[in-house]
mmCIF file of C-alpha atoms in Angstrom:
data_model
loop_
_atom_site.group_PDB
_atom_site.id
_atom_site.type_symbol
_atom_site.label_atom_id
_atom_site.label_comp_id
_atom_site.label_asym_id
_atom_site.label_seq_id
_atom_site.Cartn_x
_atom_site.Cartn_y
_atom_site.Cartn_z
ATOM 1 C CA MET A 485 -17.104 -97.847 83.995
ATOM 2 C CA ARG A 486 -19.615 -95.026 83.598
ATOM 3 C CA PRO A 487 -19.822 -93.478 80.098
ATOM 4 C CA SER A 488 -18.495 -90.191 81.505
ATOM 5 C CA GLY A 489 -15.651 -91.890 83.375
ATOM 6 C CA ARG A 490 -17.000 -90.676 86.728
ATOM 7 C CA GLU A 491 -16.791 -92.658 89.942
ATOM 8 C CA PRO A 492 -20.112 -94.142 91.194
ATOM 9 C CA ASN A 493 -20.408 -91.447 93.900
ATOM 10 C CA GLN A 494 -19.255 -88.567 91.693
ATOM 11 C CA MET A 495 -21.662 -85.905 90.455
ATOM 12 C CA ARG A 496 -21.310 -84.029 87.203
ATOM 13 C CA ALA A 497 -19.843 -80.525 87.348
ATOM 14 C CA VAL A 498 -22.548 -78.274 88.842
ATOM 15 C CA THR A 499 -22.747 -74.496 88.381
ATOM 16 C CA ILE A 500 -25.320 -72.071 89.768
ATOM 17 C CA GLU A 501 -25.396 -68.529 88.371
ATOM 18 C CA ARG A 502 -27.745 -65.964 89.953
ATOM 19 C CA ASN A 503 -29.297 -62.777 88.591
ATOM 20 C CA VAL A 504 -29.231 -63.772 84.939
ATOM 21 C CA ALA A 505 -32.563 -62.059 84.149
ATOM 22 C CA GLN A 506 -32.742 -58.315 84.812
ATOM 23 C CA LYS A 507 -36.512 -58.016 85.099
ATOM 24 C CA ALA A 508 -37.385 -61.036 87.249
ATOM 25 C CA GLU A 509 -37.503 -60.813 91.058
ATOM 26 C CA GLY A 510 -35.263 -63.872 91.162
ATOM 27 C CA SER A 511 -33.384 -65.826 88.488
ATOM 28 C CA CYS A 512 -30.827 -68.560 88.101
ATOM 29 C CA LEU A 513 -29.018 -70.516 85.409
ATOM 30 C CA VAL A 514 -28.180 -73.958 86.751
ATOM 31 C CA ALA A 515 -26.121 -76.643 85.023
ATOM 32 C CA PHE A 516 -25.678 -80.289 85.952
ATOM 33 C CA GLY A 517 -23.021 -81.243 83.403
ATOM 34 C CA ASN A 518 -24.589 -80.708 79.983
ATOM 35 C CA THR A 519 -28.086 -80.263 81.419
ATOM 36 C CA LYS A 520 -28.861 -76.555 81.646
ATOM 37 C CA VAL A 521 -32.018 -74.978 83.080
ATOM 38 C CA PHE A 522 -32.958 -71.280 83.128
ATOM 39 C CA VAL A 523 -35.172 -70.416 86.118
ATOM 40 C CA THR A 524 -37.031 -67.178 86.833
ATOM 41 C CA ALA A 525 -39.102 -66.300 89.904
ATOM 42 C CA SER A 526 -41.998 -63.898 89.443
ATOM 43 C CA VAL A 527 -43.775 -62.183 92.343
ATOM 44 C CA GLU A 528 -47.469 -61.363 92.154
ATOM 45 C CA THR A 529 -49.557 -59.715 94.857
ATOM 46 C CA THR A 530 -52.678 -61.477 93.613
ATOM 47 C CA LEU A 531 -53.576 -65.069 94.453
ATOM 48 C CA PRO A 532 -55.737 -67.781 92.908
ATOM 49 C CA GLY A 533 -59.372 -67.293 93.882
ATOM 50 C CA TRP A 534 -59.392 -70.292 96.221
ATOM 51 C CA ARG A 535 -56.483 -68.798 98.208
ATOM 52 C CA ARG A 536 -57.644 -65.189 98.565
ATOM 53 C CA GLY A 537 -58.458 -63.883 102.011
ATOM 54 C CA SER A 538 -56.729 -66.787 103.755
ATOM 55 C CA GLY A 539 -53.714 -64.786 104.879
ATOM 56 C CA LEU A 540 -51.535 -67.409 103.218
ATOM 57 C CA GLY A 541 -49.252 -67.114 100.213
ATOM 58 C CA TRP A 542 -48.643 -69.583 97.395
ATOM 59 C CA VAL A 543 -45.656 -70.966 95.495
ATOM 60 C CA THR A 544 -46.106 -72.738 92.174
ATOM 61 C CA ALA A 545 -44.004 -73.771 89.181
ATOM 62 C CA GLU A 546 -44.115 -74.247 85.433
ATOM 63 C CA TYR A 547 -41.688 -76.394 83.434
ATOM 64 C CA GLY A 548 -40.889 -76.688 79.768
ATOM 65 C CA MET A 549 -38.242 -77.942 77.349
ATOM 66 C CA LEU A 550 -37.091 -75.685 74.515
ATOM 67 C CA PRO A 551 -37.312 -77.272 71.039
ATOM 68 C CA ARG A 552 -33.571 -77.912 70.642
ATOM 69 C CA SER A 553 -32.848 -78.926 74.214
ATOM 70 C CA THR A 554 -32.861 -82.450 72.772
ATOM 71 C CA GLY A 555 -30.958 -84.175 69.944
ATOM 72 C CA THR A 556 -33.728 -83.520 67.441
ATOM 73 C CA ARG A 557 -36.282 -80.729 67.522
ATOM 74 C CA THR A 558 -39.097 -81.270 69.977
ATOM 75 C CA ARG A 559 -42.335 -79.529 69.049
ATOM 76 C CA ARG A 560 -43.406 -76.773 71.431
ATOM 77 C CA GLU A 561 -46.274 -77.953 73.631
ATOM 78 C CA ALA A 562 -48.025 -74.620 73.057
ATOM 79 C CA ALA A 563 -48.162 -75.471 69.356
ATOM 80 C CA ALA A 564 -49.640 -78.870 70.194
ATOM 81 C CA GLY A 565 -52.311 -77.163 72.313
ATOM 82 C CA LYS A 566 -51.683 -79.118 75.518
ATOM 83 C CA GLN A 567 -48.982 -80.080 77.980
ATOM 84 C CA SER A 568 -47.729 -83.648 78.080
ATOM 85 C CA GLY A 569 -48.307 -85.783 81.156
ATOM 86 C CA ARG A 570 -44.543 -85.707 81.799
ATOM 87 C CA THR A 571 -44.482 -81.895 81.847
ATOM 88 C CA GLN A 572 -47.426 -81.712 84.243
ATOM 89 C CA GLU A 573 -45.874 -84.301 86.555
ATOM 90 C CA ILE A 574 -42.508 -82.513 86.679
ATOM 91 C CA GLN A 575 -43.884 -79.037 87.302
ATOM 92 C CA ARG A 576 -46.082 -80.365 90.095
ATOM 93 C CA LEU A 577 -43.014 -82.009 91.639
ATOM 94 C CA ILE A 578 -41.094 -78.723 91.492
ATOM 95 C CA GLY A 579 -43.970 -76.833 93.108
ATOM 96 C CA ARG A 580 -44.383 -79.406 95.895
ATOM 97 C CA SER A 581 -40.661 -79.407 96.604
ATOM 98 C CA LEU A 582 -40.478 -75.634 97.005
ATOM 99 C CA ARG A 583 -43.658 -75.352 99.070
ATOM 100 C CA ALA A 584 -42.175 -77.867 101.520
ATOM 101 C CA VAL A 585 -39.676 -75.242 102.730
ATOM 102 C CA VAL A 586 -41.912 -72.135 102.699
ATOM 103 C CA ASP A 587 -43.990 -70.809 105.607
ATOM 104 C CA MET A 588 -47.070 -69.645 103.709
ATOM 105 C CA ALA A 589 -48.340 -67.508 106.573
ATOM 106 C CA ALA A 590 -45.026 -65.636 106.722
ATOM 107 C CA LEU A 591 -45.081 -65.231 102.943
ATOM 108 C CA GLY A 592 -48.336 -63.284 103.257
ATOM 109 C CA GLU A 593 -50.854 -63.031 100.449
ATOM 110 C CA ASN A 594 -48.240 -63.113 97.702
ATOM 111 C CA GLN A 595 -47.670 -65.664 94.957
ATOM 112 C CA ILE A 596 -44.288 -66.675 93.565
ATOM 113 C CA THR A 597 -44.183 -68.565 90.275
ATOM 114 C CA LEU A 598 -41.013 -70.406 89.276
ATOM 115 C CA ASP A 599 -40.604 -70.875 85.516
ATOM 116 C CA CYS A 600 -38.097 -73.614 84.678
ATOM 117 C CA ASP A 601 -37.072 -73.716 81.016
ATOM 118 C CA VAL A 602 -34.707 -76.467 79.901
ATOM 119 C CA LEU A 603 -32.064 -75.102 77.527
ATOM 120 C CA GLU A 604 -30.210 -78.407 77.164
ATOM 121 C CA ALA A 605 -31.303 -81.834 78.352
ATOM 122 C CA ASP A 606 -28.793 -84.552 79.256
ATOM 123 C CA GLY A 607 -30.647 -86.278 82.101
ATOM 124 C CA GLY A 608 -31.756 -84.889 85.457
ATOM 125 C CA THR A 609 -33.727 -81.882 84.201
ATOM 126 C CA ARG A 610 -36.220 -82.100 87.084
ATOM 127 C CA THR A 611 -33.514 -82.326 89.743
ATOM 128 C CA ALA A 612 -31.577 -79.415 88.228
ATOM 129 C CA SER A 613 -34.822 -77.420 88.055
ATOM 130 C CA ILE A 614 -35.594 -77.931 91.746
ATOM 131 C CA THR A 615 -32.035 -77.111 92.812
ATOM 132 C CA GLY A 616 -31.914 -73.917 90.758
ATOM 133 C CA ALA A 617 -35.494 -72.917 91.542
ATOM 134 C CA TYR A 618 -34.672 -72.756 95.250
ATOM 135 C CA VAL A 619 -32.009 -70.111 94.543
ATOM 136 C CA ALA A 620 -34.426 -68.045 92.420
ATOM 137 C CA LEU A 621 -37.125 -68.458 95.091
ATOM 138 C CA HIS A 622 -34.716 -67.270 97.779
ATOM 139 C CA ASP A 623 -34.000 -64.086 95.836
ATOM 140 C CA ALA A 624 -37.685 -63.427 95.157
ATOM 141 C CA ILE A 625 -38.426 -63.741 98.874
ATOM 142 C CA GLN A 626 -35.556 -61.354 99.642
ATOM 143 C CA TRP A 627 -37.178 -58.912 97.184
ATOM 144 C CA LEU A 628 -40.456 -59.162 99.089
ATOM 145 C CA LYS A 629 -38.782 -58.800 102.480
ATOM 146 C CA ALA A 630 -36.909 -55.670 101.370
ATOM 147 C CA ARG A 631 -40.289 -54.062 100.616
ATOM 148 C CA GLY A 632 -41.918 -55.123 103.858
ATOM 149 C CA LEU A 633 -44.333 -57.467 102.095
ATOM 150 C CA THR A 634 -43.724 -60.556 104.243
ATOM 151 C CA LYS A 635 -44.670 -61.414 107.819
ATOM 152 C CA GLY A 636 -41.383 -62.690 109.187
ATOM 153 C CA GLU A 637 -39.087 -65.242 107.534
ATOM 154 C CA PRO A 638 -40.889 -67.316 104.885
ATOM 155 C CA LEU A 639 -38.012 -69.725 104.170
ATOM 156 C CA ARG A 640 -37.800 -72.525 106.720
ATOM 157 C CA ASP A 641 -35.038 -74.495 104.984
ATOM 158 C CA SER A 642 -33.350 -75.012 101.634
ATOM 159 C CA VAL A 643 -34.252 -77.767 99.180
ATOM 160 C CA ALA A 644 -32.355 -79.576 96.416
ATOM 161 C CA ALA A 645 -32.736 -82.716 94.319
ATOM 162 C CA ILE A 646 -30.535 -85.358 92.733
ATOM 163 C CA SER A 647 -30.997 -88.505 90.662
ATOM 164 C CA CYS A 648 -29.522 -91.916 91.431
ATOM 165 C CA GLY A 649 -29.774 -95.246 89.706
ATOM 166 C CA ILE A 650 -28.447 -98.749 89.295
ATOM 167 C CA TYR A 651 -26.295 -98.751 86.182
ATOM 168 C CA ARG A 652 -24.846 -102.091 85.072
ATOM 169 C CA GLY A 653 -25.357 -103.486 88.556
ATOM 170 C CA THR A 654 -23.775 -100.581 90.438
ATOM 171 C CA PRO A 655 -25.591 -97.805 92.371
ATOM 172 C CA VAL A 656 -24.471 -94.462 90.889
ATOM 173 C CA LEU A 657 -25.091 -90.782 91.599
ATOM 174 C CA ASP A 658 -26.448 -88.134 89.202
ATOM 175 C CA LEU A 659 -27.313 -90.022 86.039
ATOM 176 C CA ASP A 660 -26.714 -88.441 82.651
ATOM 177 C CA TYR A 661 -28.811 -89.390 79.617
ATOM 178 C CA LEU A 662 -26.674 -92.350 78.508
ATOM 179 C CA GLU A 663 -26.931 -93.876 81.980
ATOM 180 C CA ASP A 664 -30.596 -93.010 82.404
ATOM 181 C CA VAL A 665 -31.723 -94.881 79.299
ATOM 182 C CA GLU A 666 -29.813 -98.010 80.327
ATOM 183 C CA ALA A 667 -30.294 -97.962 84.111
ATOM 184 C CA HIS A 668 -32.077 -100.920 85.697
ATOM 185 C CA THR A 669 -33.395 -98.619 88.443
ATOM 186 C CA ASP A 670 -33.989 -94.876 88.219
ATOM 187 C CA ALA A 671 -34.703 -92.756 91.312
ATOM 188 C CA ASN A 672 -35.037 -89.065 92.153
ATOM 189 C CA PHE A 673 -34.570 -87.760 95.680
ATOM 190 C CA VAL A 674 -35.681 -84.363 97.000
ATOM 191 C CA LEU A 675 -34.237 -83.391 100.397
ATOM 192 C CA THR A 676 -34.054 -80.275 102.514
ATOM 193 C CA GLY A 677 -30.777 -78.726 103.565
ATOM 194 C CA SER A 678 -31.284 -80.175 107.044
ATOM 195 C CA GLY A 679 -31.502 -83.682 105.569
ATOM 196 C CA LYS A 680 -35.260 -84.291 105.682
ATOM 197 C CA PHE A 681 -36.952 -86.088 102.800
ATOM 198 C CA VAL A 682 -39.491 -84.227 100.696
ATOM 199 C CA GLU A 683 -40.043 -86.826 97.991
ATOM 200 C CA ILE A 684 -38.580 -90.080 96.674
ATOM 201 C CA GLN A 685 -39.410 -91.348 93.188
ATOM 202 C CA GLY A 686 -38.010 -94.781 92.417
ATOM 203 C CA THR A 687 -38.771 -97.152 89.544
ATOM 204 C CA ALA A 688 -37.381 -100.507 88.494
ATOM 205 C CA GLU A 689 -36.997 -100.177 84.730
ATOM 206 C CA GLN A 690 -35.861 -103.785 84.208
ATOM 207 C CA GLU A 691 -35.137 -105.825 87.330
ATOM 208 C CA PRO A 692 -36.769 -105.129 90.740
ATOM 209 C CA PHE A 693 -34.382 -103.596 93.261
ATOM 210 C CA SER A 694 -33.713 -104.775 96.802
ATOM 211 C CA ARG A 695 -33.927 -102.961 100.142
ATOM 212 C CA ASP A 696 -30.104 -102.926 100.275
ATOM 213 C CA GLU A 697 -29.925 -101.316 96.832
ATOM 214 C CA LEU A 698 -32.479 -98.717 97.908
ATOM 215 C CA ALA A 699 -30.373 -97.960 100.979
ATOM 216 C CA ALA A 700 -27.298 -97.552 98.769
ATOM 217 C CA LEU A 701 -29.165 -95.148 96.486
ATOM 218 C CA MET A 702 -30.413 -93.197 99.487
ATOM 219 C CA ALA A 703 -26.886 -92.856 100.877
ATOM 220 C CA LEU A 704 -25.653 -91.564 97.515
ATOM 221 C CA ALA A 705 -28.535 -89.092 97.366
ATOM 222 C CA GLU A 706 -27.832 -87.762 100.847
ATOM 223 C CA SER A 707 -24.194 -87.206 99.913
ATOM 224 C CA GLY A 708 -25.153 -85.457 96.665
ATOM 225 C CA ILE A 709 -27.771 -83.229 98.302
ATOM 226 C CA SER A 710 -25.246 -82.221 100.953
ATOM 227 C CA GLN A 711 -22.898 -81.024 98.210
ATOM 228 C CA LEU A 712 -25.691 -79.205 96.375
ATOM 229 C CA THR A 713 -26.791 -77.490 99.583
ATOM 230 C CA GLU A 714 -23.296 -76.086 100.057
ATOM 231 C CA MET A 715 -23.269 -74.867 96.454
ATOM 232 C CA GLN A 716 -26.611 -73.132 96.989
ATOM 233 C CA LYS A 717 -25.243 -71.426 100.076
ATOM 234 C CA VAL A 718 -22.227 -70.171 98.139
ATOM 235 C CA ALA A 719 -24.460 -68.986 95.279
ATOM 236 C CA ILE A 720 -26.699 -66.873 97.534
ATOM 237 C CA GLY A 721 -23.770 -65.618 99.590
ATOM 238 C CA GLY A 722 -24.767 -67.448 102.743
#
């Protein structure tokens, strides 16, 4: 029995709310159960120096956890003077995942930055961030298109992410914190709406996992991503 009482293939309740920030070109509040992430998309017509003059755009991301997103106060990384290795790894993952579905030539020489701020953390903050960031990215690109600042259709596909793991010997979908800390295997899957894999992160925390267990986790992930893709479509009205 999972701590939440969910079935092995059952996700937490997921909500995606658009347009929650008035000033950003795209924004989204996404919740996977008790995990809540606020995402904004900011458009800039300037690019990093290494990208200028290439005719190509750029999509990047930043990630952070608010001090009371956790059970006890977590010190702000700005106060510490540096980002943790975990923060850097997650924001790079978010950026890679979004760039996988963007045609940079069609985007033109514009940059979109996705800021993912964790309001509450109960496992799966990176997967919720990616799933919500796609919705904010979509709206930012629509903002650019409405002003004639793109060269065609920059979005080639949608993208979403979900966690899976082996909890007490059983492959399960969408781990919350209680499951995550006890899971023998923890994996994150990033897939496009058309079912192509962007990234798989899998780690045996205690016992090594088998090929059959990996296949079971992959099947759960594909089912979960399919559901998330439909929710994204509903959220953006498509």
